[in-house]
Amino acid sequence: MTQPAFSTDLSRLIHPRSIALVGASERPQSIGGRTLSNLLDHSKIDGELYLVNPTRSELRGHRCWPSIASLPQTPDVVVIAVPASGVIAVMEECAARRVPFAIILTSGFGEAGAEGERAQARLKEIAEQAGMRIYGPNCPGLTNVNQRLGMTFSPSFPHDLVKGPIGLATQGGGLGRNVMQAMERGIGIGLWASTGNEVDLQVADFIHYMATAPDIKVIVTLLEGIKDGPRFLAALQCAADNGKPVIALKVGKSEYGQRAAQSHTASLTGSAEVNSAVFRQYGVIEVDDIDELVDTAWLFARAMPGEREAIGVYCSSGGTTALTADAVGTAGLTLAEFAPETTALLRSKLPDYAAINNPVDTTAAVLSDADLIESTLGAVAADPNTGCVVTPIALDYGETTIRMAQTIIAAQKRVRSPIVPIWMSDRMGEGYRMLVEAGFAPPRSVGKAIAAIRRWTEWGRWHRSAAGRPSRRLPAAVPAVQGEVRSLSELQAKALLAKAGIPLLPVAVARTREEARRIADGMGYPVVAKIASPDILHKSDIGGVRVGAADGAQVELAWDDIMASAKHHKPDAAIDGLLIEKMAPGGGVELMAGVTRDPVFGHVMTFGLGGVYVEILRDVTRRLLPLSPEDAASMVREMRCFPVLDGARGRPLADVAALERLLLGVSEFVTANAARIEEMDLNPIWVGARGEGALPLDAVIVERGAA
């Protein structure tokens, strides 16, 4: 495993040798009382536990200390469970003792208005001056299930103690606990960090920790907002480098959700499209709901995807078999074609009327013979062409379903490919409980199971494609230059692009009608004439473009028409003249590339179908800059219109290689000027046939500060 390049050592927080609880209480329903109960009654603490309460000399037979200052040693972690008005004083004591970590359970800070924000800023200031790290405030605490340690006030802690290979990092406590309670389905979650207001430590820090933690195999995160984009990306890159899947549920995708998330955590939520693009780029598996998150995470916990992707379906109900096969096809997955030896065994074992080709329908006639089911299910799961097997169970049928569960459990012990039983009935019978106890955590519908398998398969492809590649270049945290925002003229923008090595057609600005004709004569016809004005960005909207001027007379006519149209539509606009540009060759495809500055992650490129259709058809894809060559290639191929570039219906093959080089060149240009560039729009980009190149025909750059 690789060592994180940028992370905080959280080992003393997650595996503390000594803990102090400030606000320990005998009142069982108070935060201090619940936390005390979880630590004393339900945790296994290897080192010292110090109780701090200035009004008591002892609690439940344990000595109480009046303050942090009075403790005989400096604890690794101080858990603070006092009212908000007393937290700053406790933090000042912790700072004086050089406490490494403070967990602040108390609410009433950044989420509680201006006064709370000022208090939260003071907490951060105290910690930074002392080199102390803060977890919280306004959080339920930290739960290390694999070590049975609950530095939390949650009354659910004693009931959610199924150890396992999943690490969970959330901001909110309620949804996090909801995922924890998937333990009722047999899920094992080894560590849960719920970071609350994130005055210091963030979800990103715990993803980074889990990426190298030996007891964590799969990382799950629920995000309301991302405060520090580069920190978050470094954590994702560390997980990718160490081959650990990250499964994310990001709330705040709609305007309603964004408002709710901001009122809860005061975090930036970011654009849903940008977040999803970043997730794809770093191999994060994005899900849409808690059930999907749990089903997907547990499938990864059971087995990592291999090169075999095809699915086997094994069922005893004809309708359920067809339903499952439909779900496989709709998801874009493939049913396995069984090896001859598998088909021969199924033919010899199953009745003549059973369907032995994938999907397998044994019919209900075989359900009374557990040995028969086990041998045939085992053969399907062991087939060399099968990556996993789904076994939908449509109904609870008492003893019959119990035998089915027993055979699934027995068959799984003999094969490596995961068998995914689907419990479709609302009646949770003994068969379901047996599958849960055996660690299968059955999905509750065919659709949910197939969705989890699709994400499992796609991540396997991504991981294999990334193997052997160097780590992704992380974007630098570059603040924007301060100053007024201004739009460069098209000529200025193209001059910058040309200086950066981006290929362009010959272009110049004419100040007079006669100069326009001389420039066009020198370039050779046909040419394009466009209004040159810093005040007119969308030239075609005001009749400011003439395409295909074939001689000098048409250029002069274009001058007259364009100037008249500009004066009519934009009488106050400053006019620099007429931009004359060599016209692109005939044919080709019009695409576009735009760059915007995201407030969390930095510059993001949007690429897709261009010209006048970009806002109508919205056939676009996005990536965070800087791009890798693999990013550029995948952006081009993700578009729905890619077949047009790839020779569909007899069209010539487009110069895709030149297009990819152009995208990489734009990425490097923006990265080199990241502090200044706010926006950039190349639309249209002309892409010719193979060997003809890719050329921006129009360019807009919006920047801050001096040119």
XYZ file of C-alpha atoms in Angstrom:
707
model
C 0.000 0.000 0.000
C 1.153 3.523 -0.755
C 1.604 6.102 1.963
C -0.744 9.094 1.804
C 0.964 12.148 0.385
C -1.207 14.589 2.306
C -3.010 13.474 5.415
C -3.235 13.722 9.174
C -2.152 10.829 11.364
C -5.419 9.914 13.088
C -4.184 6.749 14.796
C -4.237 8.253 18.312
C -7.796 9.491 17.745
C -9.113 6.180 16.445
C -6.994 3.952 18.728
C -6.455 6.154 21.801
C -4.299 4.998 24.716
C -6.106 7.372 27.083
C -9.410 9.243 27.004
C -10.816 12.073 29.127
C -14.563 12.716 29.255
C -15.344 16.310 30.231
C -18.925 16.628 31.389
C -19.246 13.082 32.723
C -22.634 12.880 34.422
C -24.769 10.557 36.504
C -27.910 11.718 34.680
C -28.546 8.805 32.316
C -30.363 10.820 29.624
C -27.840 13.642 29.409
C -25.130 13.732 26.732
C -22.468 13.322 29.409
C -24.387 10.455 31.022
C -24.949 8.545 27.795
C -21.346 8.978 26.718
C -20.171 7.763 30.127
C -22.385 4.688 29.849
C -21.103 3.868 26.360
C -17.484 4.161 27.514
C -17.833 2.343 30.841
C -20.431 -0.308 30.053
C -20.143 -1.040 26.356
C -16.578 -0.216 25.287
C -13.289 -2.049 25.702
C -10.737 0.625 26.569
C -7.139 -0.566 26.584
C -5.750 2.448 28.455
C -6.959 5.040 30.961
C -10.384 6.687 31.119
C -10.424 9.987 33.038
C -13.750 11.454 34.119
C -13.797 15.254 34.454
C -16.529 16.889 36.544
C -15.662 19.736 38.946
C -18.715 19.090 41.158
C -18.137 15.374 41.832
C -15.305 13.439 43.404
C -16.439 10.146 41.859
C -19.019 8.703 39.463
C -20.097 5.064 39.428
C -17.044 4.096 41.435
C -14.570 5.972 39.229
C -12.599 8.984 40.423
C -13.544 12.373 38.972
C -11.020 15.095 38.264
C -11.951 18.767 38.484
C -10.307 19.855 35.221
C -8.057 18.858 32.329
C -5.236 20.716 34.042
C -5.500 18.420 37.081
C -5.143 15.124 35.162
C -2.040 13.063 35.956
C -1.208 12.732 32.226
C -2.220 14.347 28.957
C -4.868 12.153 27.306
C -4.786 11.292 23.619
C -8.425 12.313 23.215
C -10.656 14.655 25.194
C -14.388 14.120 24.646
C -16.258 17.344 25.458
C -19.890 16.986 26.542
C -20.569 20.324 28.287
C -22.969 23.107 27.233
C -21.805 25.380 24.398
C -21.127 28.235 26.815
C -18.432 26.163 28.545
C -16.707 24.580 25.531
C -14.202 27.371 24.827
C -12.870 27.291 28.389
C -12.396 23.515 28.166
C -10.639 23.903 24.801
C -8.259 26.462 26.303
C -7.373 23.950 29.025
C -6.819 21.264 26.369
C -4.552 23.608 24.441
C -2.503 24.347 27.555
C -1.981 20.589 28.089
C -1.164 20.036 24.380
C -3.983 17.520 23.942
C -3.682 16.006 20.421
C -7.399 15.506 19.710
C -10.660 16.979 21.016
C -14.088 15.529 20.164
C -16.738 18.219 20.696
C -20.181 16.635 20.929
C -21.883 19.919 21.830
C -24.102 21.760 19.332
C -24.776 25.495 19.116
C -21.849 26.649 16.963
C -21.595 27.235 13.195
C -25.087 25.843 12.632
C -26.635 28.302 15.113
C -26.221 31.743 13.557
C -23.670 34.547 13.780
C -22.834 34.166 17.466
C -22.284 30.445 17.038
C -20.073 31.087 14.017
C -17.899 33.461 16.061
C -17.560 30.856 18.808
C -16.672 28.208 16.229
C -13.999 30.467 14.750
C -12.534 30.846 18.236
C -12.409 27.038 18.638
C -10.434 26.790 15.412
C -8.077 29.550 16.504
C -7.361 27.849 19.852
C -6.677 24.515 18.169
C -4.409 25.948 15.466
C -2.287 27.834 17.997
C -1.786 24.652 20.036
C -1.427 22.167 17.154
C -4.569 20.362 18.360
C -7.090 18.719 16.018
C -10.853 19.130 16.499
C -13.505 16.558 15.621
C -16.912 18.270 15.506
C -18.564 20.250 17.026
C -22.227 19.313 16.692
C -21.487 15.644 16.086
C -22.553 12.300 17.641
C -18.953 11.220 18.258
C -16.636 8.549 16.903
C -17.408 4.821 16.852
C -14.667 2.228 16.335
C -16.715 -0.979 16.176
C -13.772 -3.237 15.312
C -12.103 -2.147 18.572
C -15.444 -1.838 20.427
C -14.893 1.784 21.364
C -17.773 4.273 21.462
C -16.770 7.875 22.121
C -20.394 8.797 21.478
C -23.597 9.745 23.288
C -25.796 7.609 21.008
C -28.051 5.171 22.891
C -27.846 2.933 19.794
C -24.132 2.254 20.214
C -24.573 -0.954 22.288
C -26.903 -2.371 19.610
C -24.774 -1.577 16.530
C -21.661 -3.616 17.172
C -21.279 -5.946 14.185
C -17.613 -5.805 13.228
C -16.731 -5.654 9.571
C -14.616 -4.357 6.707
C -16.693 -1.272 5.846
C -15.558 2.193 6.923
C -18.221 4.902 7.104
C -17.547 8.654 6.977
C -20.485 11.065 7.213
C -21.229 14.643 8.169
C -24.737 14.119 9.487
C -25.445 11.767 12.356
C -28.967 10.603 11.503
C -28.235 9.164 8.074
C -24.978 7.737 9.362
C -26.793 5.852 12.120
C -29.299 4.657 9.518
C -26.433 3.027 7.601
C -25.042 1.595 10.847
C -28.374 -0.075 11.511
C -28.032 -2.008 8.269
C -26.202 -4.335 10.657
C -29.655 -5.861 11.147
C -29.211 -7.255 7.609
C -25.817 -8.709 8.412
C -23.648 -5.768 7.322
C -20.414 -5.285 9.278
C -19.156 -1.697 9.740
C -15.799 -1.397 11.463
C -15.483 2.382 11.858
C -17.933 5.282 11.772
C -16.793 8.901 11.766
C -19.546 11.545 11.771
C -17.772 14.884 11.544
C -20.563 17.380 12.200
C -19.638 21.010 11.521
C -16.100 20.126 10.416
C -14.420 23.106 12.032
C -11.175 21.187 11.461
C -11.211 17.445 10.692
C -13.385 16.605 7.708
C -14.849 13.550 6.030
C -11.850 13.721 3.691
C -9.441 13.070 6.579
C -11.253 9.871 7.529
C -11.435 8.648 3.933
C -7.671 9.217 3.832
C -7.207 7.240 7.052
C -9.414 4.379 5.880
C -7.548 4.200 2.570
C -4.582 2.633 4.385
C -6.314 1.135 7.456
C -5.715 -2.652 7.393
C -9.148 -3.505 8.843
C -11.104 -1.451 6.273
C -11.760 -2.891 2.819
C -14.575 -0.667 1.523
C -15.142 3.058 2.202
C -18.640 4.536 2.358
C -19.368 8.255 2.625
C -22.498 10.396 2.945
C -21.826 14.007 1.987
C -23.863 17.136 2.500
C -21.096 19.474 1.325
C -17.373 19.550 0.593
C -15.426 22.400 2.172
C -11.919 21.678 0.938
C -11.807 20.339 -2.610
C -8.051 19.535 -2.861
C -8.101 17.781 0.520
C -11.065 15.674 -0.557
C -9.445 14.794 -3.884
C -6.199 13.773 -2.177
C -8.203 11.366 -0.014
C -9.969 9.880 -3.042
C -6.646 9.484 -4.838
C -5.177 7.699 -1.833
C -8.112 5.266 -1.798
C -7.701 4.669 -5.543
C -3.953 4.099 -5.172
C -4.647 1.483 -2.516
C -7.377 -0.288 -4.489
C -10.191 0.555 -2.076
C -13.600 1.378 -3.546
C -15.297 4.553 -2.284
C -19.102 4.531 -2.398
C -20.699 7.966 -2.043
C -24.183 9.344 -1.514
C -24.156 13.112 -2.056
C -27.242 15.027 -0.936
C -27.996 18.511 -2.205
C -28.472 17.637 -5.884
C -31.606 19.743 -6.270
C -32.221 23.331 -5.180
C -34.368 22.027 -2.319
C -31.673 19.604 -1.197
C -28.974 22.276 -1.414
C -30.932 24.598 0.850
C -31.531 21.811 3.380
C -27.879 20.765 3.396
C -26.645 24.333 3.850
C -29.004 24.966 6.737
C -27.809 21.763 8.388
C -24.046 21.933 7.993
C -23.342 25.350 6.472
C -21.190 23.530 3.881
C -20.800 24.260 0.222
C -22.836 21.737 -1.716
C -21.397 22.456 -5.172
C -22.958 21.682 -8.512
C -24.430 18.189 -8.761
C -23.017 17.810 -12.283
C -19.547 18.841 -11.152
C -19.629 16.560 -8.100
C -20.675 13.597 -10.236
C -17.953 14.359 -12.790
C -15.307 14.473 -10.054
C -16.580 11.192 -8.624
C -16.330 9.489 -12.026
C -12.824 10.832 -12.549
C -11.573 9.416 -9.253
C -13.425 6.106 -9.485
C -15.985 6.939 -6.796
C -19.181 4.864 -7.015
C -22.059 7.333 -6.707
C -25.416 6.017 -5.497
C -28.803 7.670 -5.105
C -30.224 6.231 -1.886
C -29.316 4.434 1.319
C -30.488 1.006 0.127
C -28.298 1.280 -2.957
C -25.380 2.369 -0.822
C -25.723 -0.565 1.566
C -26.304 -3.202 -1.127
C -23.354 -1.972 -3.169
C -20.972 -1.624 -0.229
C -21.681 -5.112 1.042
C -21.203 -6.706 -2.366
C -17.720 -5.136 -2.448
C -17.100 -6.274 1.121
C -17.920 -9.848 0.132
C -15.796 -9.949 -3.034
C -13.880 -7.609 -5.279
C -14.890 -7.728 -8.972
C -12.674 -9.724 -11.312
C -12.338 -9.806 -15.083
C -15.308 -12.152 -15.417
C -18.339 -9.844 -15.613
C -21.144 -12.057 -16.938
C -23.968 -12.974 -14.573
C -25.612 -16.293 -13.852
C -29.294 -16.358 -12.857
C -30.579 -19.335 -10.863
C -34.244 -19.427 -9.886
C -37.216 -21.724 -9.350
C -39.962 -19.368 -10.580
C -40.469 -18.741 -14.286
C -41.856 -15.211 -13.875
C -39.120 -14.239 -11.429
C -36.491 -15.670 -13.777
C -37.788 -13.498 -16.638
C -37.981 -10.427 -14.376
C -34.355 -10.894 -13.358
C -33.153 -11.483 -16.906
C -34.910 -8.270 -17.969
C -33.197 -6.345 -15.166
C -29.799 -7.678 -16.263
C -30.376 -6.597 -19.859
C -31.835 -3.199 -18.945
C -28.786 -2.465 -16.779
C -26.481 -3.098 -19.731
C -25.040 -6.235 -18.124
C -24.520 -9.636 -19.758
C -25.849 -13.092 -18.973
C -23.054 -15.658 -18.947
C -22.846 -18.288 -21.634
C -22.221 -21.443 -19.637
C -19.310 -23.730 -20.412
C -20.294 -27.097 -21.949
C -19.502 -28.975 -18.739
C -21.871 -26.730 -16.767
C -24.680 -27.256 -19.253
C -24.065 -31.022 -19.258
C -24.263 -31.209 -15.451
C -27.477 -29.147 -15.361
C -29.013 -31.359 -18.055
C -28.132 -34.507 -16.135
C -29.421 -33.240 -12.779
C -32.489 -31.135 -13.521
C -35.869 -32.315 -14.879
C -36.380 -32.342 -18.634
C -38.778 -29.396 -18.424
C -36.304 -27.157 -16.546
C -34.556 -24.339 -18.417
C -30.847 -25.095 -18.234
C -29.482 -22.286 -20.374
C -28.833 -19.044 -18.551
C -31.137 -17.902 -16.927
C -31.691 -21.217 -15.156
C -35.280 -21.989 -14.175
C -35.234 -25.176 -12.106
C -39.026 -24.989 -11.606
C -40.520 -25.526 -8.163
C -40.393 -29.303 -8.633
C -36.788 -29.482 -7.380
C -37.239 -27.428 -4.202
C -37.724 -30.508 -2.063
C -34.253 -31.831 -2.964
C -31.612 -29.692 -1.199
C -28.707 -31.779 -2.521
C -29.895 -31.304 -6.080
C -30.184 -27.520 -5.673
C -26.778 -27.286 -4.007
C -24.990 -29.225 -6.754
C -26.623 -27.334 -9.626
C -26.337 -23.900 -8.007
C -22.722 -24.680 -7.192
C -22.078 -25.620 -10.819
C -23.501 -22.291 -12.045
C -21.429 -20.334 -9.502
C -18.272 -22.285 -10.420
C -18.751 -21.826 -14.161
C -15.563 -20.306 -15.673
C -17.567 -17.681 -17.580
C -19.560 -16.437 -14.600
C -18.520 -13.517 -12.388
C -21.437 -13.739 -9.945
C -24.761 -15.509 -9.545
C -28.096 -14.033 -8.490
C -30.668 -16.260 -6.855
C -33.970 -14.391 -6.528
C -36.270 -15.814 -3.859
C -39.770 -14.598 -4.694
C -41.604 -15.728 -1.566
C -41.186 -17.156 1.899
C -42.319 -20.767 1.620
C -41.503 -22.073 5.072
C -39.361 -25.207 5.126
C -38.806 -25.042 1.375
C -37.270 -21.583 1.648
C -35.186 -22.645 4.647
C -33.721 -25.455 2.535
C -33.054 -22.974 -0.254
C -31.177 -20.708 2.175
C -29.179 -23.679 3.470
C -28.150 -24.679 -0.052
C -27.077 -21.113 -0.925
C -24.932 -20.980 2.208
C -23.392 -24.387 1.506
C -22.781 -23.659 -2.183
C -21.056 -20.340 -1.425
C -18.495 -22.082 0.786
C -17.225 -24.029 -2.227
C -16.956 -21.230 -4.812
C -15.218 -17.845 -5.007
C -17.766 -16.034 -7.188
C -20.318 -14.272 -4.993
C -23.810 -15.715 -4.853
C -26.323 -12.881 -4.356
C -29.622 -14.086 -2.907
C -32.483 -11.611 -3.390
C -35.205 -11.716 -0.733
C -38.278 -10.343 -2.509
C -40.974 -11.147 0.041
C -42.182 -8.765 2.765
C -42.411 -11.792 5.053
C -39.042 -12.152 6.813
C -38.996 -15.853 7.513
C -36.361 -18.127 8.989
C -34.683 -18.500 5.600
C -34.044 -14.753 5.514
C -32.608 -14.781 9.022
C -30.295 -17.652 8.081
C -28.952 -15.703 5.100
C -28.410 -12.631 7.282
C -26.523 -14.617 9.916
C -24.362 -16.151 7.179
C -23.320 -12.685 5.983
C -25.269 -12.423 2.717
C -27.276 -9.258 3.566
C -29.842 -10.075 0.852
C -31.012 -7.129 -1.284
C -34.770 -6.656 -1.053
C -35.601 -6.419 -4.759
C -34.301 -7.555 -8.127
C -33.747 -3.958 -9.221
C -31.633 -3.117 -6.171
C -29.530 -6.237 -6.522
C -28.819 -5.672 -10.202
C -28.037 -1.979 -9.569
C -25.419 -3.021 -6.993
C -23.923 -5.585 -9.403
C -23.785 -2.986 -12.184
C -21.833 -0.573 -9.980
C -19.597 -3.418 -8.775
C -18.847 -4.383 -12.375
C -18.217 -0.813 -13.555
C -15.784 -0.115 -10.712
C -13.935 -3.312 -11.577
C -13.458 -2.037 -15.135
C -12.316 1.364 -13.880
C -9.882 -0.186 -11.407
C -8.371 -2.496 -14.012
C -7.998 0.351 -16.499
C -6.272 2.498 -13.863
C -3.837 -0.256 -12.810
C -0.261 0.651 -13.621
C -1.025 4.284 -14.377
C 0.692 6.997 -12.310
C -1.427 8.736 -9.687
C -3.623 11.511 -11.019
C -2.240 15.045 -10.936
C -4.192 16.787 -8.201
C -5.375 20.315 -8.979
C -3.562 22.966 -6.984
C -5.548 25.065 -4.516
C -5.203 28.320 -6.499
C -7.202 31.320 -5.289
C -8.523 33.617 -7.986
C -6.662 36.843 -8.668
C -8.450 39.750 -7.019
C -9.717 42.406 -9.394
C -12.448 43.205 -11.846
C -13.802 40.518 -14.134
C -13.471 41.326 -17.827
C -14.026 39.543 -21.120
C -11.171 39.478 -23.596
C -11.878 40.197 -27.222
C -11.917 37.209 -29.535
C -8.600 38.357 -31.036
C -7.003 38.653 -27.576
C -8.345 35.255 -26.564
C -7.071 33.586 -29.711
C -3.669 35.258 -29.332
C -3.318 33.675 -25.884
C -4.398 30.289 -27.216
C -1.973 30.491 -30.124
C 0.859 31.380 -27.749
C -0.046 28.244 -25.771
C 0.368 26.123 -28.901
C -3.311 25.547 -29.649
C -3.883 25.349 -33.438
C -6.093 28.084 -34.923
C -7.116 29.392 -38.329
C -5.529 32.655 -39.554
C -7.359 35.632 -38.032
C -7.000 39.444 -37.902
C -9.101 42.502 -37.079
C -9.835 45.098 -39.760
C -10.454 48.690 -38.655
C -11.923 49.809 -41.970
C -13.958 48.393 -44.816
C -10.971 48.525 -47.148
C -8.659 46.833 -44.621
C -11.172 44.007 -44.244
C -10.953 43.357 -47.986
C -7.110 43.476 -48.001
C -6.893 41.012 -45.066
C -9.323 38.615 -46.733
C -7.451 38.832 -50.055
C -4.236 37.912 -48.224
C -5.807 34.929 -46.439
C -7.561 33.522 -49.446
C -11.278 32.835 -49.750
C -13.714 31.863 -48.365
C -13.578 33.766 -45.061
C -15.797 34.423 -42.065
C -16.502 37.998 -40.908
C -17.479 38.679 -37.269
C -18.098 41.799 -35.246
C -15.108 42.633 -33.025
C -16.404 44.141 -29.788
C -15.652 43.520 -26.108
C -19.309 44.293 -25.409
C -20.769 41.674 -27.773
C -19.960 38.103 -26.765
C -22.772 36.247 -28.548
C -22.198 37.636 -32.031
C -24.690 35.517 -33.955
C -27.529 36.665 -31.691
C -27.327 40.209 -33.096
C -26.534 39.314 -36.707
C -22.845 39.894 -36.150
C -21.513 36.975 -38.218
C -21.295 36.318 -41.957
C -20.025 32.937 -43.092
C -18.540 32.016 -46.469
C -17.641 35.379 -47.983
C -16.250 34.251 -51.350
C -14.638 37.459 -52.635
C -13.763 41.041 -51.788
C -17.171 42.401 -52.721
C -18.890 40.018 -50.305
C -16.471 41.038 -47.547
C -17.348 44.705 -48.074
C -21.044 43.863 -48.069
C -20.555 41.883 -44.837
C -18.906 44.968 -43.295
C -21.901 47.135 -44.111
C -24.501 44.619 -42.910
C -22.708 43.643 -39.671
C -21.952 47.222 -38.633
C -25.554 48.259 -39.262
C -26.864 45.278 -37.282
C -24.506 45.948 -34.363
C -25.491 49.610 -34.245
C -29.160 48.639 -34.260
C -28.958 45.959 -31.560
C -26.109 47.349 -29.411
C -25.912 51.090 -30.045
C -23.671 51.701 -27.014
C -21.190 48.884 -27.715
C -17.542 49.717 -28.352
C -16.677 48.444 -31.838
C -13.052 47.524 -32.624
C -13.757 46.595 -36.213
C -14.447 43.434 -38.136
C -12.666 40.167 -37.371
C -11.717 38.331 -40.563
C -10.922 34.635 -40.224
C -10.073 31.957 -42.750
C -13.073 29.682 -43.087
C -12.770 26.082 -41.959
C -12.879 23.435 -44.687
C -16.234 22.001 -45.657
C -17.772 19.122 -43.765
C -16.608 18.355 -40.253
C -18.479 18.316 -36.953
C -19.070 21.230 -34.596
C -18.272 20.594 -30.932
C -17.569 22.841 -27.933
C -15.363 23.016 -24.853
C -16.003 25.347 -21.944
C -14.216 25.885 -18.634
C -15.678 27.324 -15.431
C -14.261 27.780 -11.949
C -16.104 25.647 -9.387
C -15.932 27.175 -5.872
C -14.963 23.826 -4.293
C -12.850 21.952 -6.826
C -11.502 24.632 -9.156
C -11.617 24.582 -12.937
C -13.972 22.136 -14.629
C -14.178 21.475 -18.361
C -17.511 20.868 -20.082
C -17.233 19.270 -23.506
C -19.821 18.164 -26.016
C -21.901 18.843 -29.079
C -21.416 22.470 -30.102
C -22.782 25.204 -32.287
C -26.315 26.383 -31.655
C -27.437 22.995 -30.269
C -25.351 22.771 -27.093
C -28.011 24.303 -24.830
C -30.837 22.411 -26.513
C -29.474 18.873 -26.721
C -27.086 19.121 -23.727
C -24.943 16.257 -25.011
C -22.022 17.118 -22.740
C -19.566 15.529 -20.347
C -17.410 17.096 -17.624
C -14.003 16.641 -16.021
C -11.982 18.412 -13.374
C -8.734 19.942 -14.633
C -5.977 19.048 -15.232
C -6.998 16.369 -17.696
C -5.037 13.181 -18.233
C -4.851 11.653 -21.733
C -7.307 8.999 -20.480
C -9.718 11.755 -19.387
C -9.622 13.383 -22.813
C -10.230 10.064 -24.559
C -13.123 9.103 -22.304
C -14.754 12.543 -22.583
C -14.889 12.224 -26.361
C -16.295 8.682 -26.208
C -18.916 9.376 -23.529
C -20.920 11.709 -25.744
C -24.113 10.343 -27.226
C -23.022 11.851 -30.554
C -19.703 9.960 -30.609
C -20.906 7.612 -33.397
C -20.995 10.709 -35.646
C -17.240 11.053 -35.062
C -16.698 7.333 -35.411
C -17.943 6.923 -38.979
C -21.653 6.283 -38.419
C -23.815 5.879 -41.545
C -20.841 6.113 -43.884
C -19.454 9.383 -42.517
C -15.656 9.818 -42.647
C -13.802 9.033 -39.433
C -13.230 12.290 -37.538
C -9.808 13.425 -36.340
C -10.416 12.217 -32.780
C -6.693 12.222 -31.976
C -6.453 15.931 -32.834
C -9.565 16.618 -30.766
C -8.053 14.883 -27.756
C -4.824 16.885 -28.189
C -6.876 20.074 -28.288
C -8.657 19.228 -25.028
C -5.327 18.469 -23.355
C -3.884 21.733 -24.672
C -6.804 23.718 -23.274
C -6.389 21.928 -19.939
C -2.695 22.836 -19.768
C -3.416 26.438 -20.762
C -6.036 26.886 -18.036
C -3.925 25.102 -15.422
C -0.969 27.376 -16.180
C -3.217 30.456 -15.804
C -5.497 29.072 -13.093
C -5.401 32.093 -10.780
C -6.638 34.451 -13.499
C -9.099 32.524 -15.664
C -12.716 32.581 -14.536
C -14.426 31.209 -17.627
C -13.569 30.088 -21.127
C -15.730 29.074 -24.057
C -14.577 27.563 -27.343
C -17.727 27.181 -29.425
C -17.781 25.915 -32.033
C -14.749 23.679 -32.367
C -14.483 22.369 -35.924
C -13.318 18.753 -36.186
C -12.423 17.522 -39.649
C -11.847 14.067 -41.057
C -8.873 12.063 -39.824
C -5.707 14.080 -40.432
C -7.529 17.424 -40.922
C -7.283 18.556 -37.303
C -9.505 20.200 -34.678
C -9.750 23.990 -34.591
C -11.584 26.434 -32.287
C -13.591 28.793 -34.499
C -14.665 31.148 -31.715
C -13.110 31.853 -28.329
C -14.272 33.705 -25.233
C -12.056 34.110 -22.157
C -13.270 35.818 -18.984
C -10.483 36.718 -16.575
C -9.687 38.730 -13.468
C -6.949 41.303 -13.242
C -4.601 42.494 -15.961
C -4.285 40.711 -19.303
